[in-house]
mmCIF file of C-alpha atoms in Angstrom:
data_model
loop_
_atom_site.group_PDB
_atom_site.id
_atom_site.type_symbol
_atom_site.label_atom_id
_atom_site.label_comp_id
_atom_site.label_asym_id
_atom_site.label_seq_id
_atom_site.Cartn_x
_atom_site.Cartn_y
_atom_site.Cartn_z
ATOM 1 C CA UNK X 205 -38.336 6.205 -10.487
ATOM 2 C CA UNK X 206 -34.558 5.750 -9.904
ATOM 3 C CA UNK X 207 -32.051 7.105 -12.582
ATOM 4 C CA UNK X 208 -28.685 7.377 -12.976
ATOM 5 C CA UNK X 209 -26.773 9.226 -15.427
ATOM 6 C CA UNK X 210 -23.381 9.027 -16.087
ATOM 7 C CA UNK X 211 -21.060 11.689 -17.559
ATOM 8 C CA UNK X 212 -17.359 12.615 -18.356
ATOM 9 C CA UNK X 213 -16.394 9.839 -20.040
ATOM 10 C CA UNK X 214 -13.972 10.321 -23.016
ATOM 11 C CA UNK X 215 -10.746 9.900 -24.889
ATOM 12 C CA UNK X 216 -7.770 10.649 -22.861
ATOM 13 C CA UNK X 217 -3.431 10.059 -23.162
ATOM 14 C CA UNK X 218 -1.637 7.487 -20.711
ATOM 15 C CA UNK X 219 -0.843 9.642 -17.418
ATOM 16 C CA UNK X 220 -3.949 11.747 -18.038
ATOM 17 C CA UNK X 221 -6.339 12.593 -15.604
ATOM 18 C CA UNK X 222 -10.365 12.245 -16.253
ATOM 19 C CA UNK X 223 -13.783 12.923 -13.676
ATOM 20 C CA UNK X 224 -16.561 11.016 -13.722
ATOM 21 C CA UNK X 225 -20.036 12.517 -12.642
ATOM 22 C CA UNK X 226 -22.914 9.901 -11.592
ATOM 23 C CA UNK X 227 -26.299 12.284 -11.491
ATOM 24 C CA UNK X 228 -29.167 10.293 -9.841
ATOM 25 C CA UNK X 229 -32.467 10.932 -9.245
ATOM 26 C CA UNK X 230 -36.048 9.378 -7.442
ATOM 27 C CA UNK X 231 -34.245 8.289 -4.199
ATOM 28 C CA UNK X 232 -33.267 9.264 -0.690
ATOM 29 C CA UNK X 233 -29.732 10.008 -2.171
ATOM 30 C CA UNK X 234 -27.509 10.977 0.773
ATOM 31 C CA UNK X 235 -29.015 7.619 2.114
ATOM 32 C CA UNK X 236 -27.396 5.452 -0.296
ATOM 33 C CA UNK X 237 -24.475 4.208 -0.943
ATOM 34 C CA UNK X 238 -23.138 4.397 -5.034
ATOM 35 C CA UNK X 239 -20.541 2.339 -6.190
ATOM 36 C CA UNK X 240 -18.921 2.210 -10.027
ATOM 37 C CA UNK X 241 -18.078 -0.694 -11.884
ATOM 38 C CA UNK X 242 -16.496 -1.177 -15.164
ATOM 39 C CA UNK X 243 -16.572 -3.334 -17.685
ATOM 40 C CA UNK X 244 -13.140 -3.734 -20.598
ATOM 41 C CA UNK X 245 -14.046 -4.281 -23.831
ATOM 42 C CA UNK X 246 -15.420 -7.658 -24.439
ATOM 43 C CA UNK X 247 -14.406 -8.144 -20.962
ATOM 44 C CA UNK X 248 -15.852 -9.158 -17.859
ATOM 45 C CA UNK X 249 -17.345 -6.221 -14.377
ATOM 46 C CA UNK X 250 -14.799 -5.171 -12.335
ATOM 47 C CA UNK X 251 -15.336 -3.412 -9.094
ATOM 48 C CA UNK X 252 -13.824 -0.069 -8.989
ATOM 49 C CA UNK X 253 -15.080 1.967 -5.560
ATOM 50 C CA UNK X 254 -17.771 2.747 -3.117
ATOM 51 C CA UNK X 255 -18.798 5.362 -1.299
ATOM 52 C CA UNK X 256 -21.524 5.204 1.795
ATOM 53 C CA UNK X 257 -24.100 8.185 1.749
ATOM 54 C CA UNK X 258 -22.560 10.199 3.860
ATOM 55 C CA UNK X 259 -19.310 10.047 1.724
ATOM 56 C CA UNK X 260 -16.803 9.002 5.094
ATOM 57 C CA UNK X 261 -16.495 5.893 4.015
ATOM 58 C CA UNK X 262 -14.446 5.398 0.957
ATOM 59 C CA UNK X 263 -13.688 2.281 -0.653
ATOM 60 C CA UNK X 264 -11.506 0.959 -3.377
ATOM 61 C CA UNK X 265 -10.072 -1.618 -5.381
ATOM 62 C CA UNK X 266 -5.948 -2.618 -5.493
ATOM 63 C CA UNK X 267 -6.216 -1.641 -9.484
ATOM 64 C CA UNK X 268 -7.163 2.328 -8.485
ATOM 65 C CA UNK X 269 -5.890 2.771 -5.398
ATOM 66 C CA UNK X 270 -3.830 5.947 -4.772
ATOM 67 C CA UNK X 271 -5.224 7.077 -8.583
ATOM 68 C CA UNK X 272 -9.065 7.432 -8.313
ATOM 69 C CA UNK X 273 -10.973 9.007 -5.384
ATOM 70 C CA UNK X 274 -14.399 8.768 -5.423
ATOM 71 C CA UNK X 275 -16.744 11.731 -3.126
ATOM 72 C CA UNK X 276 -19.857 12.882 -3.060
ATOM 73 C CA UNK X 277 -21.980 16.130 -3.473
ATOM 74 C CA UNK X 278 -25.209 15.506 -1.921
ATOM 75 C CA UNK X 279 -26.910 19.139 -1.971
ATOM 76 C CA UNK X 280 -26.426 17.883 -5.936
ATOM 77 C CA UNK X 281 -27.170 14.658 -5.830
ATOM 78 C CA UNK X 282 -23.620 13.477 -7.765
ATOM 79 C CA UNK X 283 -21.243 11.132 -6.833
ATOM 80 C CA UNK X 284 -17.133 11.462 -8.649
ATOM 81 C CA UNK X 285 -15.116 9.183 -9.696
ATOM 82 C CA UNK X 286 -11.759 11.695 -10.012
ATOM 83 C CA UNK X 287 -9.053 9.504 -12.081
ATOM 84 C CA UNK X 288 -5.271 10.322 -12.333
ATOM 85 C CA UNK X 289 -2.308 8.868 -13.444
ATOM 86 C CA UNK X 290 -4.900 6.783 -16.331
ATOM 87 C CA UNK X 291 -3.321 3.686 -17.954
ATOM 88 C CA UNK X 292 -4.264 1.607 -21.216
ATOM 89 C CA UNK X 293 -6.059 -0.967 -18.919
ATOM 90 C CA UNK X 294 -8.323 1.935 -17.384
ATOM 91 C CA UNK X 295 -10.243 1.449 -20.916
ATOM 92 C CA UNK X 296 -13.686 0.576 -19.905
ATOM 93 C CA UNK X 297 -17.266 1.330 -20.087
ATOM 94 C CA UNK X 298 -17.712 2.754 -16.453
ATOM 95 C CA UNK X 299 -21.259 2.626 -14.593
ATOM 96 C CA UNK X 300 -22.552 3.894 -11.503
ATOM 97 C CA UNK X 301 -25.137 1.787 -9.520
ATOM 98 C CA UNK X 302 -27.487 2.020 -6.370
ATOM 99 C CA UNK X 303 -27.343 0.238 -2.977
ATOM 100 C CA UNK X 304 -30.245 -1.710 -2.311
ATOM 101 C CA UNK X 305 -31.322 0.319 0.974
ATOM 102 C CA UNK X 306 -29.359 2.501 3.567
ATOM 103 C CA UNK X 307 -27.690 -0.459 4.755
ATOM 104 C CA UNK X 308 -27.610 -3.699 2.369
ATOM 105 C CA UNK X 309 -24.780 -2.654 0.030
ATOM 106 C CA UNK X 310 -26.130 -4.990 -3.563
ATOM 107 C CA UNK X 311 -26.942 -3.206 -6.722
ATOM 108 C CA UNK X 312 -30.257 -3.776 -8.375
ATOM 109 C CA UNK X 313 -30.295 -0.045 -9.880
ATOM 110 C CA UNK X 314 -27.891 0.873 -12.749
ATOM 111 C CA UNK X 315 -26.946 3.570 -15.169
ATOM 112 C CA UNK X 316 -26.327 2.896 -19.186
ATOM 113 C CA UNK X 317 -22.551 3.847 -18.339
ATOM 114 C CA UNK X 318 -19.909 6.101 -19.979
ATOM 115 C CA UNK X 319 -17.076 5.021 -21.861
ATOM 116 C CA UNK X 320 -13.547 6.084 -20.945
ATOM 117 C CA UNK X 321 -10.508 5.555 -23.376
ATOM 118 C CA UNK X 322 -7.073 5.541 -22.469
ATOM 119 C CA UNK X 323 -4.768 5.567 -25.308
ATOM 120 C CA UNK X 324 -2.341 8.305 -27.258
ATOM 121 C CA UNK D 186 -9.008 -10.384 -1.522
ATOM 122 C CA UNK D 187 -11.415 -13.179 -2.551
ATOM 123 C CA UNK D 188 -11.202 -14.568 -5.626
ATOM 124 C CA UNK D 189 -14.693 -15.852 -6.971
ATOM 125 C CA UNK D 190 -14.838 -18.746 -9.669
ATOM 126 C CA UNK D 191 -17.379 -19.799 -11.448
ATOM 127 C CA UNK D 192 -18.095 -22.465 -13.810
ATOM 128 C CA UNK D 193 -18.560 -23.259 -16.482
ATOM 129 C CA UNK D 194 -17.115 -20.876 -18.386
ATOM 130 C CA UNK D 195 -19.579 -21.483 -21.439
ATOM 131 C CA UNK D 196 -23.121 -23.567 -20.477
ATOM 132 C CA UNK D 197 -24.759 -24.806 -23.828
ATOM 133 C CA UNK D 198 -28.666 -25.222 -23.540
ATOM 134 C CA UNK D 199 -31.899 -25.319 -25.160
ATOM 135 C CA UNK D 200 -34.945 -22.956 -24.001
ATOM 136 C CA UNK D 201 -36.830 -25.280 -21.665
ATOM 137 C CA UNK D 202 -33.705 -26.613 -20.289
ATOM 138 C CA UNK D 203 -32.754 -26.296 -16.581
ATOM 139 C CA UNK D 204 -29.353 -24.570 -15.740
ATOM 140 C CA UNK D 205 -27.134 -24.621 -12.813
ATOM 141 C CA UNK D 206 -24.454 -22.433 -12.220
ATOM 142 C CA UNK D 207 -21.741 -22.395 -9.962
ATOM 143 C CA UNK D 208 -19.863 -19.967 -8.064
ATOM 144 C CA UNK D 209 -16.871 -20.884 -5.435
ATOM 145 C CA UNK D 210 -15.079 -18.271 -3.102
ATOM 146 C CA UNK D 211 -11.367 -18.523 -2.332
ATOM 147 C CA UNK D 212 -12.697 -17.949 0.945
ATOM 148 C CA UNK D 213 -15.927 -18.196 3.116
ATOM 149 C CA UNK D 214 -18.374 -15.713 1.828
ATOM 150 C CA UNK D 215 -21.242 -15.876 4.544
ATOM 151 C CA UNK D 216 -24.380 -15.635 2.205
ATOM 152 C CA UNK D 217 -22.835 -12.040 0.992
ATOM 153 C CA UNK D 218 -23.432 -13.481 -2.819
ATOM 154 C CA UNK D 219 -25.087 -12.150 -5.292
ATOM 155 C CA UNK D 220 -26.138 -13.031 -8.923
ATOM 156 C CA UNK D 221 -26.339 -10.932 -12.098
ATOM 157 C CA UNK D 222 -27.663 -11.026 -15.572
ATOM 158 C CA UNK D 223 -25.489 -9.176 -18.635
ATOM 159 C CA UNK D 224 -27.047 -9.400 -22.673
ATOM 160 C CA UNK D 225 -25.152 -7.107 -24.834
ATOM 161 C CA UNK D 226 -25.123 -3.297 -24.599
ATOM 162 C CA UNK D 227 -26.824 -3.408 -21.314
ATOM 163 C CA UNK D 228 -25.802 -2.584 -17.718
ATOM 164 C CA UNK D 229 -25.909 -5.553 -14.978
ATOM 165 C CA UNK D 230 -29.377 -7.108 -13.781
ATOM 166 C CA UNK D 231 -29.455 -7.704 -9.961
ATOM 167 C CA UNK D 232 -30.714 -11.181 -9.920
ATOM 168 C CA UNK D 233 -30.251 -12.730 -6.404
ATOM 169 C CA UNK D 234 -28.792 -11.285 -3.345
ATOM 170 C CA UNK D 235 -27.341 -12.831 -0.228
ATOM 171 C CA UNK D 236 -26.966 -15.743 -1.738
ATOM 172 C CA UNK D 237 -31.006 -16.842 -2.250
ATOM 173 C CA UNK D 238 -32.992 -13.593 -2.025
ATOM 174 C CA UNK D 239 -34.192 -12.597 -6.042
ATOM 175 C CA UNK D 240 -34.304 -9.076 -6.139
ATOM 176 C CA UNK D 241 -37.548 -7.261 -7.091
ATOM 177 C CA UNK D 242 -39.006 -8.253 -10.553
ATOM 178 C CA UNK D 243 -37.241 -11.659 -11.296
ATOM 179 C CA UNK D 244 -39.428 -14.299 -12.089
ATOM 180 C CA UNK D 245 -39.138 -17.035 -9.568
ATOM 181 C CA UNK D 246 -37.634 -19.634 -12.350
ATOM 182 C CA UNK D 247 -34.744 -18.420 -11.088
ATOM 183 C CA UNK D 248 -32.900 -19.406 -7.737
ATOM 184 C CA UNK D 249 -29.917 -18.970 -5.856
ATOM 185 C CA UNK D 250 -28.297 -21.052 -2.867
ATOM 186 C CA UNK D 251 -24.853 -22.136 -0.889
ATOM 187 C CA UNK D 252 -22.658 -20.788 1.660
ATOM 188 C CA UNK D 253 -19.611 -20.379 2.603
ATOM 189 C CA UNK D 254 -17.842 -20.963 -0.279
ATOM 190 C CA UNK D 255 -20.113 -23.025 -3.209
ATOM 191 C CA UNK D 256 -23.072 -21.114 -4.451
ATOM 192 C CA UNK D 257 -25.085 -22.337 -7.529
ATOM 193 C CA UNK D 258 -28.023 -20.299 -9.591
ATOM 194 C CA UNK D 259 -30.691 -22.199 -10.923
ATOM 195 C CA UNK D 260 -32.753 -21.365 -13.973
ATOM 196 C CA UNK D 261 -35.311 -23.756 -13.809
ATOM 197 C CA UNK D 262 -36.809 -23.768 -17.308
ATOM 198 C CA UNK D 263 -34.718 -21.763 -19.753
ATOM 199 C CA UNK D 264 -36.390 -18.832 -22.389
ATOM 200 C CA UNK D 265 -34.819 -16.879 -24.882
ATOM 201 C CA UNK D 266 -34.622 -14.105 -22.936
ATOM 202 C CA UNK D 267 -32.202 -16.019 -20.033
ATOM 203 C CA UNK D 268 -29.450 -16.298 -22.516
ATOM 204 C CA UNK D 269 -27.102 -14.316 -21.483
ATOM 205 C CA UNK D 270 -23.567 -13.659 -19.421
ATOM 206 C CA UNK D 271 -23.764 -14.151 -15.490
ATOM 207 C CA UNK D 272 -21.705 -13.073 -13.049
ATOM 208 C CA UNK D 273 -21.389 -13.297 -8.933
ATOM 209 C CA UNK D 274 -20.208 -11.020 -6.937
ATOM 210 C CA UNK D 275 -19.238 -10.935 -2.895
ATOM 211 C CA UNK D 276 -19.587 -8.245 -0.758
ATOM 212 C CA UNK D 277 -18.492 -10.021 2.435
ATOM 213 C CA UNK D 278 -14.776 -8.290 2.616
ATOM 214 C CA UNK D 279 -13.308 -5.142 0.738
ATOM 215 C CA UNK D 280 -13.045 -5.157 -2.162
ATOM 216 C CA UNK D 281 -16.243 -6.268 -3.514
ATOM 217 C CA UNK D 282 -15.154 -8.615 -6.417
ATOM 218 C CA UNK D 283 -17.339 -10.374 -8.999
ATOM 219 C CA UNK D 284 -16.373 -13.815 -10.989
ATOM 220 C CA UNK D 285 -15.220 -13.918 -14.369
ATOM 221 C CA UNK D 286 -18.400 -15.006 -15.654
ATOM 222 C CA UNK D 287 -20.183 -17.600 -17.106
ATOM 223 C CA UNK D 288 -22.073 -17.273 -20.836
ATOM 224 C CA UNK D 289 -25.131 -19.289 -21.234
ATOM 225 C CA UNK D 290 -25.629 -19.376 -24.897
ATOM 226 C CA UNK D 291 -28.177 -21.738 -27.224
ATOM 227 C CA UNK D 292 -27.622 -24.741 -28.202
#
């Protein structure tokens, strides 16, 4: 069975810096890809970054770019989400999710997500 | 990057109702779209991928289809369970981006 288990999450001041841990389980991992999402209070997903299973191929969105990196640990089958320079609108519920298969990059496996506040 | 809009932004209904959804792309898409479910408290439920492909598990009331850049998902007979927020979501270009969303509530 799949799982996904998100950690880190927590309260933290404007400028601060925060690391997200994604632990999965019941896969292939290093032959996924894992991307995170996020979701604002009462407020709609947002894509956040990807990473491909062998962790070379980093992606992001405009809103975290040059602030969050995302890797990979695959001897401990983890992915990061390492977040500096955190801003009021970085308050979110944060998730980690599954690619489909090695190479079709859609999400049908989730975790229950960790919350991350911003605010002083 | 593509901007995804979907419509309505609130979809009134009764269980046994149909519902159709719609999605458009500031750009062409391919089929890269995909569908998901949100109730409250929960993470995202894959519904449909590439555009008319339901993931593993969903019950074949519901369908997806378009491309390019109009996509639609089709409940075909409502239950309590379906009411819920929906989103799509394109991965044809970096970065992935999903639509603001669309509730489907009771009526």
């Amino acid at each position: 069975e799949v799982q996904l288990v998100e950690s880190g999450g927590g309260l933290v001041q404007p400028g601060g810096s925060l690391r997200l841990s994604c632990a999965a389980s019941g896969f292939t991992f290093s032959s996924h890809a894992i991307n995170w999402v996020r979701q604002a209070p009462g407020k709609g997903l947002e894509w956040v970054s990807a990473i491909s299973g062998s962790g070379n191929s980093p992606y992001y969105a405009d809103s975290v770019k040059g602030r969050f990196t995302i890797s990979r640990d695959n001897s401990k089958n983890t992915v990061f989400l390492h977040m500096n320079g955190l801003r009021a609108e970085d308050t979110a519920v944060y998730y980690c999710a599954k690619a489909l298969s090695a190479t079709v990059w859609w999400w049908p496996y989730w975790g229950q997500g960790t919350l991350v506040t911003v605010s002083s | 990057e593509i901007v995804l809009t979907q419509s309505p932004a609130t979809l009134s209904l009764s269980p046994g109702e149909r519902a159709t959804l719609s999605c458009r792309a500031s750009q062409s898409v391919n089929d890269y779209l995909g569908w998901y479910q949100q109730t409250p408290g929960q993470a995202p439920r894959l519904l449909i991928y590439d555009a008319s492909n339901r993931a593993t598990g969903i019950p074949a009331r519901f369908s997806g289809s378009g491309s390019g850049t109009d996509f639609t998902l089709t409940i075909s007979s409502l239950k309590p369970e379906d009411f819920a927020v929906y989103y799509c979501q394109q991965r044809s270009s970096w970065p992935m981006t999903f639509g603001q969303g669309t509730r489907l509530e009771i009526k």
